[in-house]
Amino acid sequence: MTTNTILLLLLSLLIAGSLSFFQYFYKTKTKSKVNLVLAFLRFLSIFGILLLLINPIMSRKTLETIKTPLPIVVDNSSSIVGLKANETALELYKKLSQNKELQDKFDIQSYQFGNEFEQSEKFDFKGTQTNLDEVAKNLKSIYKNTIFPTVLITDGNQTSGNDFVYSFDANNNVYPMVVGDTTTFLDLKVSQLNVNKYAFQKNKFPVEVFLNYSGNKSITANFSISQGNSVLSKQKVSFSSSKKSIVLSVLLPAEKVGLQVFKATISPKEKEKNTYNNTKNFAVEIIDQKTNIAIVSAINHPDIGAMKRAIESNAQRKVTIVKPNSINSLQDYNVLILYQPTNEFKLVFEKNKLAGINTFIVTGNSTDFNFLNQQQSNLVFKMSSQKEDYLAEFNSQFNLFAIENIGFENFPPLQNPFGTVTTNVSVSKLLSSKIRNIDTNAPLLAFSENQGKRSAFLLGENLWKWRLQSHVDQQSFDKFDVFVDKIIQFLASNDSKKSLVVNHESFYNSGESIEISAQYFNKNYEFDEKARLTISVTNTKTKQTKNYDLLKGNNSFKVNLNGLSAGGYDFSVKELNSKTSHSGHFEILDFDIEKQFVNPDVEKLNQLAVQTQGKLHYPNQVEALIQSLLENENYKAVQKEIVSKNLLIDWVWLLVLIAISLASEWFVRKYNGML
C-alpha cells in the first residue's frame, strides 16, 4: 500500500471511532453494556463504508514453478503399420511419457499427427496422410517464444505439406526417434506420375513417369501402361547401384470420349518385399472439342491468313474460308468470323438469327458501318471516311476469361475509319483504343454475352502485323496464337448461366480430400444464401447410396465426402425449394500413398536433427535419449513470482459485514426502546 492509503485508513479509524464515541458515550449519560455493543456496531459500519470509499488495493504474492514443455509427437499414419513399427512406437511413447524423472523435469504433453495435428494420448495408426510440416507450424504456435525440446516418433515418410527439414524452429532441438526396419530391401516403385487432367479425342497425350529403385545390384524390369486388358505401352528399363531413378515420357492415344482410367505398372523379375508401390492408377478425361470456324470475307486480306494459321495452331480447330454469298449451311460451323462485313453479308446475318452461332466481327476500311448498325445492337458506329491508326491499351480488369498481356501496347496500330463507337452495358472491353497518346475510351477488342449468345468485335484491320510483332518479341508465334485461341474458346463455349452450378473433379485419389462445392442463384442470378442443397452419392458397382447436406461457406455450399472407397460414383445435387438438380460422375482411384514405403526416411530425419542441433535416435537408444534430456542444462524449471492485486470494493463479504452491522444496530436499538 502507498503512504497516502495508510494515512487515509488511519484517518478512517479515527473518524469511525470518534463518531461511535460521540453517539453512544458523549451524548448518552447512561453507561451500559448495550451502548458498548452499539458503539462497536456503529464503528464497524462507518469504518466499512469509509474503506469502500478509499478502495485500497490488496496485493498477494505467490511462487509458481514453470517446467520446460516436452512435446512427444507420435506419427499416427498407416505407414507405421505398413512398416510393422506400431508396437515399437507405442512402447517408445510409454517409456518416454511415463518416465518419472522426465515428469519431474519437464511438462510432458502428447500429440499425434497424420492428416491433422492434435493432442492425444491414444494412437490407432489409421491416418491416410503424413504431414510433418503441420507439426512444425503447430508447435511454433503453441509454444511461442519458448525454448523447448521435441521428441518425434516417426518413420519420416512425409506424403503432404512442405519440406519439414527447415520448417521447425532452429533454436528448439528436435530428437527424432526412427521407427521401422532400416535394412535396405530391393524395391522398385512408380514414385510419381505427371499427366494433364484433360486430353482431346484423336490426339495423343503425354505421360511423364518417375521410376525409383532401392538396392545395390543391377536389375531389369518391364514397365507398362494398360487400360483394362489392353496394354497401350510397354518397355524394358534397367537399374543399377549408380542408376537409381529413370524418367520416362510416353505418348498415349486419346480414343474414347469420357473419363478413362489407366494403370502404370513396373514388374521386376526378382521378388520384392513391397509390391503395392509397383502400380499407380491415373485418369484422364477425353474431350471431343473439335471446333469448325468459318472466316466469311468478301475481300482478300493478309489478316485472313494470319487468323487461319493462329486458330489452326490448335489441332482441335478447323478453319474454312468462304465468300458471304457462297456459304450454304451455318450448322456446319461453331463460330463465324465475319471479316469487314458489308451489304453482301445480309443473307449470312439473316440465317444466323435462326442458327444462333456466336460471331467474331472484324472491322476495317472496307466495312459498311451503317449496315453493321442495322444487324447488331452491341456497338453503335458513327464513322467518317477518314482513316485512323489505333493503338491498343490492355484492360487488366477484364474478367470474362483469363488472359495475359502479351505486349499489346507495343504492337503496331490497327487501321479503322475515324469516328465514335458507343457500347451498351453488356459489352466488356479487353483492349481500348488510343490515337497516339490520347485515350479515346472506345473499345478496340470487346466481347458481349446476351441471353446465352456471345459476340466479339475487333475494330481495326492489319491483325497480321500483331502476329509478326509477337514473333519478333518472343521468337515464337505461340503467345499470339494462344491469345487468338482464347477468343475462339470463349465463342465456341455457349453455356448459358445456370441457376445451380456444381464444381467437382472428374477423379480423386484414395485418401485425398473429396470436396464438392455448389452455388445456387435466384432469377436475378444473385447468390441465394437461403438455398437448401443436398447431395445423393451412389456407388455404381454396389448401388449403395449415401445422402449429405451441403453446408454454406463463403459464397458457396460445400460437402466433404472423405471416407468413400475406391470406385465409380454417380451423384445428384438438389435444391429442395425449387427442385432444381444437377447430376454428375466422379471416380476414386485405388491409391494408398501410405503403402508406398519399405524403409523409414533416415536421411531426412537426420537432416532435421542436425538443422535443430538435436540428435537422431533409434528404438534401442531410448535410454540414451532420456539421459540426454535429463542432463541438458538448457532446460531448467523456472520459479516465477506471481503478484495478484484485488480491489477492496470487489470483496463482497465487506458489503455483507456492513449490512449485518447496520441491521444489528437497528435491531438492538429497537429492542431496547432507543428509537
XYZ file of C-alpha atoms in Angstrom:
675
model
C 0.000 0.000 0.000
C 1.059 3.573 -0.586
C 1.676 6.058 2.231
C -1.439 8.017 1.249
C -3.601 4.903 1.563
C -2.204 4.110 5.022
C -2.846 7.699 6.205
C -6.419 7.523 4.859
C -7.003 4.228 6.691
C -5.741 5.738 9.966
C -7.974 8.744 9.410
C -10.914 6.393 8.766
C -10.241 4.607 12.065
C -10.175 7.947 13.859
C -13.402 9.154 12.209
C -15.265 5.880 12.818
C -14.099 5.732 16.458
C -14.921 9.402 17.098
C -18.442 9.199 15.652
C -19.165 5.990 17.606
C -17.883 7.552 20.872
C -19.858 10.742 20.239
C -23.105 8.844 19.534
C -23.070 6.330 22.374
C -20.859 7.748 25.135
C -20.605 11.530 24.850
C -24.310 12.192 24.071
C -25.661 9.406 26.305
C -25.496 9.973 30.031
C -26.248 6.356 30.995
C -23.467 3.872 30.601
C -24.323 0.259 29.897
C -23.043 -2.793 28.029
C -25.686 -2.189 25.358
C -24.055 1.122 24.478
C -20.725 -0.619 24.135
C -22.224 -3.135 21.672
C -23.984 -0.401 19.722
C -20.803 1.702 19.583
C -18.878 -1.293 18.204
C -21.540 -1.963 15.549
C -21.601 1.710 14.541
C -17.786 1.702 14.348
C -17.843 -1.341 12.019
C -20.449 0.252 9.738
C -18.727 3.615 9.401
C -15.260 2.139 9.010
C -16.510 -0.338 6.389
C -18.161 2.432 4.351
C -15.010 4.564 4.532
C -12.942 1.535 3.413
C -15.148 1.183 0.339
C -14.687 4.869 -0.464
C -10.891 4.628 -0.119
C -10.915 1.302 -2.044
C -7.332 0.197 -1.244
C -5.602 -2.377 -3.487
C -4.876 -5.707 -1.778
C -1.722 -7.452 -3.096
C -0.744 -11.099 -2.645
C 2.496 -12.774 -3.767
C 2.764 -16.470 -4.715
C 5.586 -18.532 -6.214
C 4.930 -20.832 -9.201
C 7.354 -23.351 -10.709
C 7.181 -23.474 -14.526
C 8.658 -26.560 -16.173
C 10.029 -26.649 -19.717
C 7.439 -28.192 -22.069
C 8.389 -31.511 -23.685
C 6.034 -32.374 -26.572
C 6.161 -36.052 -27.523
C 4.751 -36.248 -31.065
C 3.744 -39.654 -32.462
C 3.243 -40.438 -36.153
C -0.311 -41.830 -36.318
C -0.309 -42.638 -40.067
C -0.924 -46.095 -41.504
C 2.643 -46.258 -42.887
C 3.762 -47.102 -39.322
C 1.626 -50.271 -39.502
C 2.942 -50.972 -43.015
C 6.498 -50.926 -41.653
C 5.355 -53.117 -38.711
C 6.512 -50.476 -36.252
C 3.235 -49.629 -34.457
C 4.046 -51.687 -31.339
C 7.554 -50.217 -31.201
C 6.127 -46.689 -31.472
C 3.672 -47.320 -28.603
C 6.412 -48.809 -26.430
C 8.699 -45.833 -27.031
C 5.867 -43.409 -26.233
C 5.105 -45.161 -22.922
C 8.772 -45.237 -21.862
C 9.139 -41.522 -22.508
C 5.793 -40.250 -21.218
C 5.806 -42.405 -18.049
C 9.428 -41.790 -17.037
C 9.305 -40.299 -13.510
C 12.495 -38.253 -13.862
C 11.330 -36.705 -17.123
C 7.978 -35.873 -15.500
C 9.798 -34.117 -12.653
C 11.893 -32.004 -15.023
C 9.503 -31.393 -17.932
C 5.874 -30.620 -18.591
C 5.235 -33.643 -20.864
C 2.488 -33.177 -23.454
C 1.434 -35.798 -26.014
C 0.418 -35.153 -29.627
C -0.304 -37.190 -32.736
C -0.178 -36.310 -36.420
C -1.369 -37.884 -39.630
C -3.873 -35.956 -41.702
C -4.020 -33.383 -38.888
C -2.077 -32.404 -35.768
C -3.902 -32.828 -32.448
C -3.342 -33.505 -28.754
C -3.804 -37.187 -27.915
C -2.617 -39.974 -25.641
C -4.135 -42.790 -27.742
C -2.988 -43.843 -31.203
C -4.650 -46.123 -33.787
C -2.220 -45.607 -36.724
C -5.008 -45.154 -39.298
C -4.050 -41.761 -40.727
C -4.123 -41.619 -44.544
C -1.566 -38.797 -44.898
C 1.643 -37.736 -43.137
C 2.250 -34.009 -42.764
C 5.339 -33.217 -40.665
C 5.251 -29.597 -41.841
C 1.939 -29.212 -39.972
C 3.662 -30.441 -36.777
C 6.268 -27.679 -37.059
C 3.665 -24.951 -37.635
C 1.502 -26.029 -34.689
C 4.398 -26.380 -32.240
C 5.591 -22.877 -33.145
C 2.106 -21.545 -32.470
C 1.518 -23.436 -29.187
C 4.938 -22.726 -27.628
C 5.546 -19.251 -28.967
C 8.698 -17.522 -27.594
C 9.641 -20.669 -25.624
C 12.833 -22.758 -25.767
C 11.895 -26.436 -25.600
C 12.925 -29.871 -26.980
C 10.681 -32.060 -29.153
C 10.678 -35.850 -29.372
C 9.378 -37.021 -32.753
C 8.428 -40.722 -33.033
C 8.053 -41.314 -36.783
C 9.283 -43.082 -39.906
C 9.891 -39.693 -41.558
C 7.963 -40.586 -44.732
C 6.033 -37.383 -45.476
C 3.198 -37.537 -48.015
C 1.842 -33.970 -47.921
C 2.933 -30.463 -46.948
C 6.179 -28.542 -47.402
C 9.660 -29.930 -46.752
C 9.743 -30.383 -42.968
C 13.546 -30.188 -42.539
C 13.564 -26.381 -42.436
C 10.041 -25.921 -41.044
C 10.985 -26.482 -37.399
C 12.415 -23.654 -35.289
C 16.222 -23.976 -35.450
C 16.507 -22.762 -31.812
C 14.456 -25.671 -30.453
C 16.141 -29.097 -30.501
C 14.267 -31.900 -32.261
C 15.089 -35.508 -31.320
C 13.683 -37.872 -33.979
C 13.070 -41.460 -32.864
C 13.239 -43.561 -36.038
C 10.784 -46.475 -36.176
C 10.685 -49.109 -38.905
C 13.241 -51.510 -40.340
C 16.197 -49.559 -41.777
C 17.542 -52.585 -43.649
C 17.748 -51.801 -47.366
C 15.487 -54.049 -49.423
C 15.254 -54.398 -53.178
C 12.347 -52.207 -54.150
C 11.036 -50.735 -57.388
C 8.261 -48.198 -57.386
C 6.326 -45.787 -59.562
C 7.138 -42.761 -57.413
C 5.461 -40.017 -59.426
C 3.303 -39.682 -62.495
C 2.540 -36.401 -64.283
C -0.322 -36.156 -66.753
C -2.835 -33.497 -67.760
C -6.355 -33.999 -66.442
C -7.827 -33.443 -69.891
C -6.953 -34.520 -73.437
C -8.673 -34.070 -76.776
C -10.082 -37.002 -78.708
C -7.980 -38.435 -81.560
C -4.883 -36.695 -80.209
C -2.019 -38.167 -78.224
C -1.376 -37.009 -74.675
C 1.975 -37.201 -72.831
C 2.541 -39.105 -69.597
C 5.704 -38.453 -67.558
C 6.640 -41.309 -65.216
C 9.293 -41.287 -62.461
C 10.596 -44.748 -61.514
C 12.800 -45.304 -58.453
C 14.989 -48.211 -57.375
C 16.277 -49.179 -53.947
C 19.025 -51.792 -53.998
C 22.671 -52.392 -54.806
C 22.748 -54.802 -57.751
C 21.898 -54.330 -61.411
C 18.393 -55.433 -62.414
C 15.990 -55.139 -65.347
C 12.208 -54.737 -65.238
C 9.252 -54.277 -67.546
C 7.268 -51.058 -67.435
C 3.814 -50.914 -68.978
C 0.740 -48.718 -69.161
C -2.556 -50.532 -69.619
C -6.266 -49.836 -69.781
C -8.418 -52.764 -68.773
C -6.984 -55.817 -70.548
C -5.229 -53.757 -73.250
C -1.543 -52.881 -72.936
C -1.027 -49.453 -74.520
C 2.723 -49.118 -73.948
C 5.469 -51.473 -72.825
C 9.254 -51.172 -72.499
C 12.234 -52.567 -70.613
C 14.077 -50.488 -68.016
C 17.388 -51.125 -66.278
C 18.670 -50.024 -62.849
C 21.973 -50.362 -61.012
C 23.696 -49.148 -57.848
C 24.629 -45.947 -59.719
C 21.351 -45.600 -61.635
C 18.597 -45.333 -59.039
C 15.926 -43.445 -61.000
C 14.526 -43.198 -64.507
C 12.177 -40.652 -66.083
C 10.051 -41.963 -68.942
C 7.897 -39.967 -71.358
C 5.113 -41.905 -73.038
C 2.532 -40.747 -75.591
C -0.861 -42.419 -75.273
C -3.743 -42.245 -77.765
C -6.935 -40.438 -76.727
C -9.552 -42.545 -78.445
C -12.690 -42.858 -76.291
C -14.573 -39.784 -75.070
C -15.142 -39.554 -71.307
C -13.210 -40.403 -68.154
C -10.568 -43.052 -68.937
C -8.671 -44.885 -66.172
C -5.158 -46.219 -66.864
C -2.658 -48.265 -64.852
C 1.123 -47.769 -64.804
C 2.998 -50.889 -63.653
C 6.654 -51.818 -63.177
C 7.301 -55.571 -62.946
C 10.732 -56.773 -61.757
C 11.955 -60.314 -62.306
C 13.072 -60.632 -58.684
C 10.896 -60.842 -55.568
C 10.152 -57.636 -53.635
C 9.060 -57.022 -50.057
C 6.540 -54.360 -51.099
C 4.738 -54.742 -54.437
C 1.935 -52.264 -53.707
C 4.059 -49.337 -54.897
C 4.752 -51.062 -58.247
C 1.405 -49.845 -59.581
C -0.175 -46.431 -59.854
C -3.585 -45.683 -61.354
C -4.293 -42.425 -63.129
C -7.192 -40.988 -65.081
C -7.640 -38.595 -67.982
C -10.868 -37.091 -69.230
C -11.011 -37.278 -73.028
C -12.915 -34.364 -74.539
C -14.425 -34.134 -78.001
C -13.912 -30.441 -78.706
C -13.399 -30.277 -82.441
C -14.368 -26.747 -83.484
C -15.227 -25.681 -87.023
C -14.741 -21.997 -87.745
C -15.826 -20.157 -90.872
C -13.997 -16.988 -91.896
C -16.526 -15.157 -94.060
C -14.974 -12.410 -96.198
C -15.789 -10.690 -99.471
C -12.218 -9.373 -99.852
C -8.686 -10.753 -99.789
C -6.505 -9.562 -96.902
C -3.381 -10.806 -95.055
C -5.425 -10.811 -91.818
C -7.393 -13.824 -93.047
C -4.292 -15.985 -93.480
C -2.873 -14.813 -90.137
C -6.090 -15.697 -88.309
C -6.308 -19.092 -90.033
C -2.731 -20.007 -89.011
C -3.221 -18.780 -85.432
C -6.504 -20.663 -84.986
C -5.296 -23.906 -86.558
C -2.217 -23.950 -84.323
C -4.666 -25.786 -82.049
C -5.232 -29.188 -83.640
C -8.852 -29.133 -82.432
C -9.688 -26.169 -84.686
C -10.513 -26.314 -88.371
C -10.913 -23.091 -90.402
C -12.840 -22.736 -93.651
C -12.617 -19.521 -95.697
C -15.841 -18.767 -97.607
C -17.444 -15.917 -99.527
C -20.626 -14.469 -97.969
C -22.765 -15.413 -100.972
C -21.481 -18.999 -101.210
C -21.998 -20.178 -97.632
C -24.751 -22.807 -97.538
C -25.456 -24.248 -94.082
C -24.348 -22.382 -90.951
C -24.990 -25.516 -88.875
C -21.645 -26.882 -90.094
C -19.790 -24.271 -88.015
C -19.343 -23.495 -84.335
C -18.024 -19.938 -84.774
C -18.435 -17.348 -87.549
C -15.666 -14.801 -88.156
C -17.243 -12.021 -90.218
C -14.367 -10.107 -91.740
C -15.268 -6.499 -92.667
C -18.994 -7.111 -93.281
C -20.864 -5.177 -95.963
C -24.306 -5.435 -97.515
C -23.152 -8.720 -99.138
C -23.333 -10.295 -95.641
C -27.082 -9.697 -95.342
C -28.019 -13.318 -96.023
C -25.403 -14.552 -93.501
C -26.818 -12.349 -90.727
C -30.387 -13.410 -91.521
C -29.503 -17.111 -91.445
C -27.591 -16.641 -88.179
C -30.636 -15.130 -86.467
C -32.139 -18.620 -86.687
C -28.906 -20.609 -86.199
C -27.708 -18.540 -83.175
C -23.995 -19.117 -83.865
C -21.539 -16.925 -81.951
C -19.765 -14.339 -84.114
C -16.415 -12.563 -84.228
C -16.781 -9.335 -86.242
C -13.615 -7.666 -87.543
C -13.976 -4.172 -88.993
C -11.687 -2.108 -91.179
C -11.568 0.367 -94.029
C -13.877 -1.751 -96.241
C -16.621 -2.195 -93.600
C -20.149 -0.846 -94.170
C -20.867 0.566 -90.690
C -24.425 1.640 -91.499
C -25.199 -1.964 -92.447
C -23.449 -3.199 -89.284
C -25.543 -0.871 -87.093
C -28.672 -2.454 -88.547
C -27.535 -6.041 -87.871
C -26.452 -5.785 -84.227
C -27.024 -3.547 -81.195
C -23.955 -4.187 -79.032
C -21.938 -1.377 -80.651
C -23.184 1.780 -82.363
C -20.833 3.231 -85.014
C -20.706 6.842 -86.240
C -17.761 6.758 -88.606
C -16.281 9.138 -91.155
C -14.421 8.389 -94.374
C -11.077 9.404 -92.826
C -8.671 6.594 -91.885
C -7.032 6.489 -88.441
C -4.375 4.374 -86.693
C -5.430 2.980 -83.312
C -3.002 1.692 -80.665
C -4.048 -0.872 -78.034
C -4.278 -0.490 -74.269
C -4.777 -3.635 -72.160
C -7.585 -3.698 -69.569
C -6.306 -5.634 -66.522
C -9.833 -5.697 -65.009
C -11.214 -7.832 -67.835
C -12.764 -10.954 -66.268
C -14.764 -12.896 -68.862
C -11.857 -15.308 -69.216
C -8.222 -15.486 -68.096
C -5.753 -13.842 -70.454
C -2.323 -12.249 -70.059
C -0.958 -9.058 -71.562
C 1.318 -10.279 -74.363
C 2.641 -6.783 -75.046
C -0.398 -5.259 -76.759
C 0.826 -1.709 -76.052
C 3.947 -2.375 -78.178
C 2.067 -3.781 -81.175
C 1.682 -1.767 -84.415
C -1.566 0.223 -84.720
C -4.665 -1.211 -86.338
C -6.356 0.856 -89.036
C -10.044 1.757 -88.928
C -12.159 4.751 -90.059
C -12.163 7.673 -87.629
C -15.325 8.153 -85.615
C -17.107 7.385 -82.359
C -18.115 3.978 -81.033
C -20.782 3.660 -78.333
C -21.175 0.424 -76.338
C -24.141 -0.925 -74.412
C -23.992 -2.184 -70.825
C -23.303 -5.844 -71.649
C -20.058 -5.150 -73.554
C -16.700 -5.865 -71.847
C -13.515 -4.289 -73.196
C -10.328 -6.328 -73.320
C -8.431 -3.703 -75.338
C -9.188 0.016 -75.506
C -8.041 2.235 -78.362
C -5.630 5.167 -78.338
C -4.767 7.664 -81.060
C -1.086 8.266 -80.463
C -1.074 9.021 -76.685
C -4.700 10.116 -76.418
C -7.245 7.687 -74.931
C -10.454 7.515 -76.957
C -12.351 5.477 -74.301
C -13.609 3.411 -77.231
C -13.118 -0.360 -77.500
C -10.523 -1.919 -79.780
C -11.322 -5.522 -78.805
C -14.613 -6.109 -76.974
C -16.862 -9.012 -76.006
C -20.576 -9.306 -75.356
C -22.749 -12.005 -73.819
C -26.504 -11.589 -74.047
C -29.105 -14.305 -73.364
C -26.569 -17.067 -73.965
C -25.270 -15.640 -77.262
C -21.688 -14.426 -77.369
C -20.041 -11.920 -79.701
C -16.568 -10.454 -80.165
C -15.540 -7.276 -82.006
C -12.093 -6.272 -83.269
C -12.232 -2.692 -84.551
C -9.328 -2.479 -86.982
C -7.535 -4.319 -89.748
C -3.864 -5.387 -90.045
C -4.003 -8.018 -87.321
C -1.286 -9.858 -89.251
C 1.194 -7.186 -88.097
C 0.438 -8.110 -84.492
C 1.294 -11.741 -85.146
C 4.606 -10.781 -86.760
C 5.463 -8.354 -83.947
C 4.711 -11.038 -81.361
C 7.149 -13.350 -83.166
C 9.813 -10.623 -83.144
C 9.329 -10.057 -79.399
C 9.004 -13.698 -78.315
C 10.872 -15.560 -81.089
C 7.668 -17.560 -81.447
C 4.058 -17.225 -82.572
C 2.869 -19.202 -79.526
C 1.692 -16.342 -77.307
C -0.247 -14.629 -80.076
C -1.796 -17.915 -81.197
C -2.878 -18.681 -77.624
C -4.437 -15.191 -77.427
C -6.485 -15.888 -80.584
C -7.362 -19.392 -79.330
C -8.754 -17.888 -76.099
C -11.111 -15.736 -78.167
C -12.264 -18.782 -80.157
C -12.629 -20.826 -76.948
C -14.873 -18.116 -75.468
C -17.010 -18.030 -78.606
C -17.115 -21.828 -79.009
C -18.457 -22.262 -75.460
C -22.140 -21.460 -75.493
C -23.108 -22.322 -71.923
C -25.867 -20.103 -70.637
C -25.998 -19.207 -66.964
C -27.460 -21.920 -64.799
C -29.266 -21.496 -61.515
C -27.355 -24.430 -59.957
C -23.601 -24.605 -60.614
C -21.653 -27.603 -59.212
C -17.841 -27.799 -59.120
C -16.063 -31.138 -58.742
C -13.091 -33.080 -60.086
C -13.532 -35.951 -62.530
C -11.400 -38.200 -60.332
C -9.760 -38.298 -56.903
C -7.089 -40.475 -55.312
C -7.997 -42.535 -52.247
C -7.054 -40.638 -49.106
C -7.355 -37.216 -50.741
C -9.885 -34.663 -49.593
C -13.020 -35.175 -51.718
C -14.831 -31.841 -51.717
C -17.763 -30.830 -53.920
C -18.965 -27.231 -53.951
C -22.129 -25.738 -55.400
C -23.710 -22.342 -55.939
C -27.427 -21.669 -56.313
C -28.616 -18.441 -57.964
C -32.045 -16.843 -57.937
C -33.810 -15.491 -61.040
C -31.724 -12.300 -60.923
C -28.629 -14.512 -60.909
C -27.779 -13.488 -57.339
C -26.243 -15.973 -54.922
C -29.035 -17.367 -52.743
C -27.810 -17.850 -49.168
C -31.135 -19.401 -48.112
C -30.906 -22.299 -50.557
C -31.189 -25.853 -49.190
C -28.816 -28.160 -51.053
C -28.438 -31.912 -50.633
C -26.310 -34.447 -52.484
C -27.018 -38.116 -53.140
C -23.934 -40.254 -53.916
C -24.328 -43.757 -55.389
C -21.586 -46.343 -55.884
C -22.036 -47.578 -59.469
C -20.920 -51.120 -58.561
C -22.559 -51.802 -55.182
C -25.516 -49.418 -55.780
C -25.123 -48.224 -52.177
C -26.398 -44.648 -51.785
C -25.415 -42.036 -49.201
C -27.068 -38.651 -48.679
C -25.403 -35.499 -47.342
C -26.348 -31.862 -46.761
C -24.187 -29.148 -48.300
C -23.076 -26.564 -45.732
C -22.906 -22.872 -46.559
C -19.424 -21.398 -46.802
C -18.078 -18.222 -48.333
C -20.312 -17.650 -51.406
C -20.782 -21.374 -51.938
C -22.150 -24.552 -50.381
C -19.708 -27.387 -49.702
C -19.705 -31.043 -48.729
C -16.770 -33.269 -47.777
C -17.076 -36.876 -48.966
C -13.945 -38.250 -47.294
C -14.130 -41.935 -46.447
C -15.605 -43.217 -49.700
C -13.914 -46.361 -51.019
C -12.305 -46.602 -54.452
C -14.701 -46.949 -57.354
C -17.084 -45.020 -59.603
C -19.804 -42.769 -58.157
C -22.861 -41.078 -59.654
C -24.143 -38.081 -57.734
C -27.067 -35.690 -57.837
C -27.192 -32.264 -56.154
C -30.709 -30.920 -55.482
C -32.056 -27.588 -54.284
C -35.057 -28.582 -52.151
C -37.087 -25.384 -52.506
C -37.007 -25.074 -56.306
C -36.453 -28.813 -57.054
C -33.517 -27.794 -59.319
C -30.972 -30.595 -59.724
C -27.567 -31.294 -61.238
C -26.154 -34.782 -61.898
C -22.560 -35.844 -62.410
C -19.996 -38.607 -62.020
C -16.553 -38.977 -60.469
C -14.053 -41.779 -59.904
C -11.998 -42.540 -56.798
C -8.780 -44.258 -57.836
C -7.356 -47.027 -55.659
C -4.170 -45.460 -54.335
C -2.868 -45.545 -50.757
C 0.165 -43.293 -50.566
C 0.998 -44.585 -47.082
C 1.763 -48.042 -48.555
C 4.477 -46.741 -50.853
C 7.358 -47.089 -48.365
C 9.586 -50.010 -47.368
C 12.011 -48.055 -45.158
C 11.927 -45.021 -42.873
C 13.452 -41.826 -44.273
C 16.508 -41.771 -42.000
C 18.361 -39.231 -44.146
C 15.631 -36.583 -43.855
C 15.195 -37.117 -40.116
C 18.934 -36.844 -39.576
C 18.955 -33.567 -41.551
C 16.188 -32.302 -39.253
C 18.182 -33.270 -36.141
C 21.317 -31.527 -37.453
C 19.340 -28.418 -38.503
C 17.858 -28.038 -34.985
C 21.031 -29.153 -33.135
C 19.233 -32.222 -31.811
C 20.172 -35.845 -32.353
C 18.602 -38.793 -34.183
C 17.956 -41.920 -32.102
C 16.859 -45.490 -32.834
C 14.452 -47.509 -30.625
C 17.304 -49.255 -28.776
C 18.716 -45.835 -27.825
C 15.670 -44.560 -25.905
C 17.534 -44.657 -22.564
C 20.320 -42.551 -24.064
C 17.720 -40.011 -25.232
C 16.155 -39.842 -21.751
C 19.584 -39.341 -20.165
C 20.443 -36.649 -22.704
C 17.258 -34.723 -21.908
C 17.807 -35.020 -18.153
C 21.407 -33.797 -18.362
C 20.705 -30.869 -20.683
C 21.233 -27.716 -18.599
C 19.299 -25.558 -21.053
C 16.001 -26.995 -19.832
C 15.643 -25.917 -16.197
C 12.454 -25.210 -14.333
C 11.851 -21.512 -13.667
C 10.376 -20.163 -10.422
C 8.031 -17.304 -11.151
C 6.682 -14.803 -8.616
C 3.039 -14.005 -9.243
C 1.580 -10.861 -7.711
C -2.203 -10.759 -7.659
C -3.916 -7.424 -6.948
C -7.545 -7.093 -5.898
C -9.640 -4.008 -5.220
C -11.365 -3.986 -1.837
C -14.618 -2.892 -3.499
C -14.740 -6.339 -5.174
C -14.799 -8.017 -1.744
C -18.475 -8.985 -1.338
C -18.059 -10.060 2.276
C -17.253 -6.480 3.314
C -20.629 -5.354 1.957
C -22.270 -8.234 3.803
C -20.487 -7.213 7.060
C -21.625 -3.590 6.714
C -25.221 -4.682 6.094
C -25.158 -7.063 9.103
C -23.688 -4.398 11.436
C -26.270 -1.777 10.387
C -29.156 -4.257 10.733
C -27.890 -5.477 14.114
C -27.542 -1.912 15.421
C -31.116 -1.106 14.387
C -32.491 -4.303 15.941
C -30.675 -3.724 19.294
C -31.855 -0.124 19.422
C -35.433 -1.209 18.616
C -35.357 -3.951 21.228
C -34.122 -1.582 23.916
C -36.564 1.207 23.073
C -33.854 3.569 21.859
C -35.537 4.540 18.541
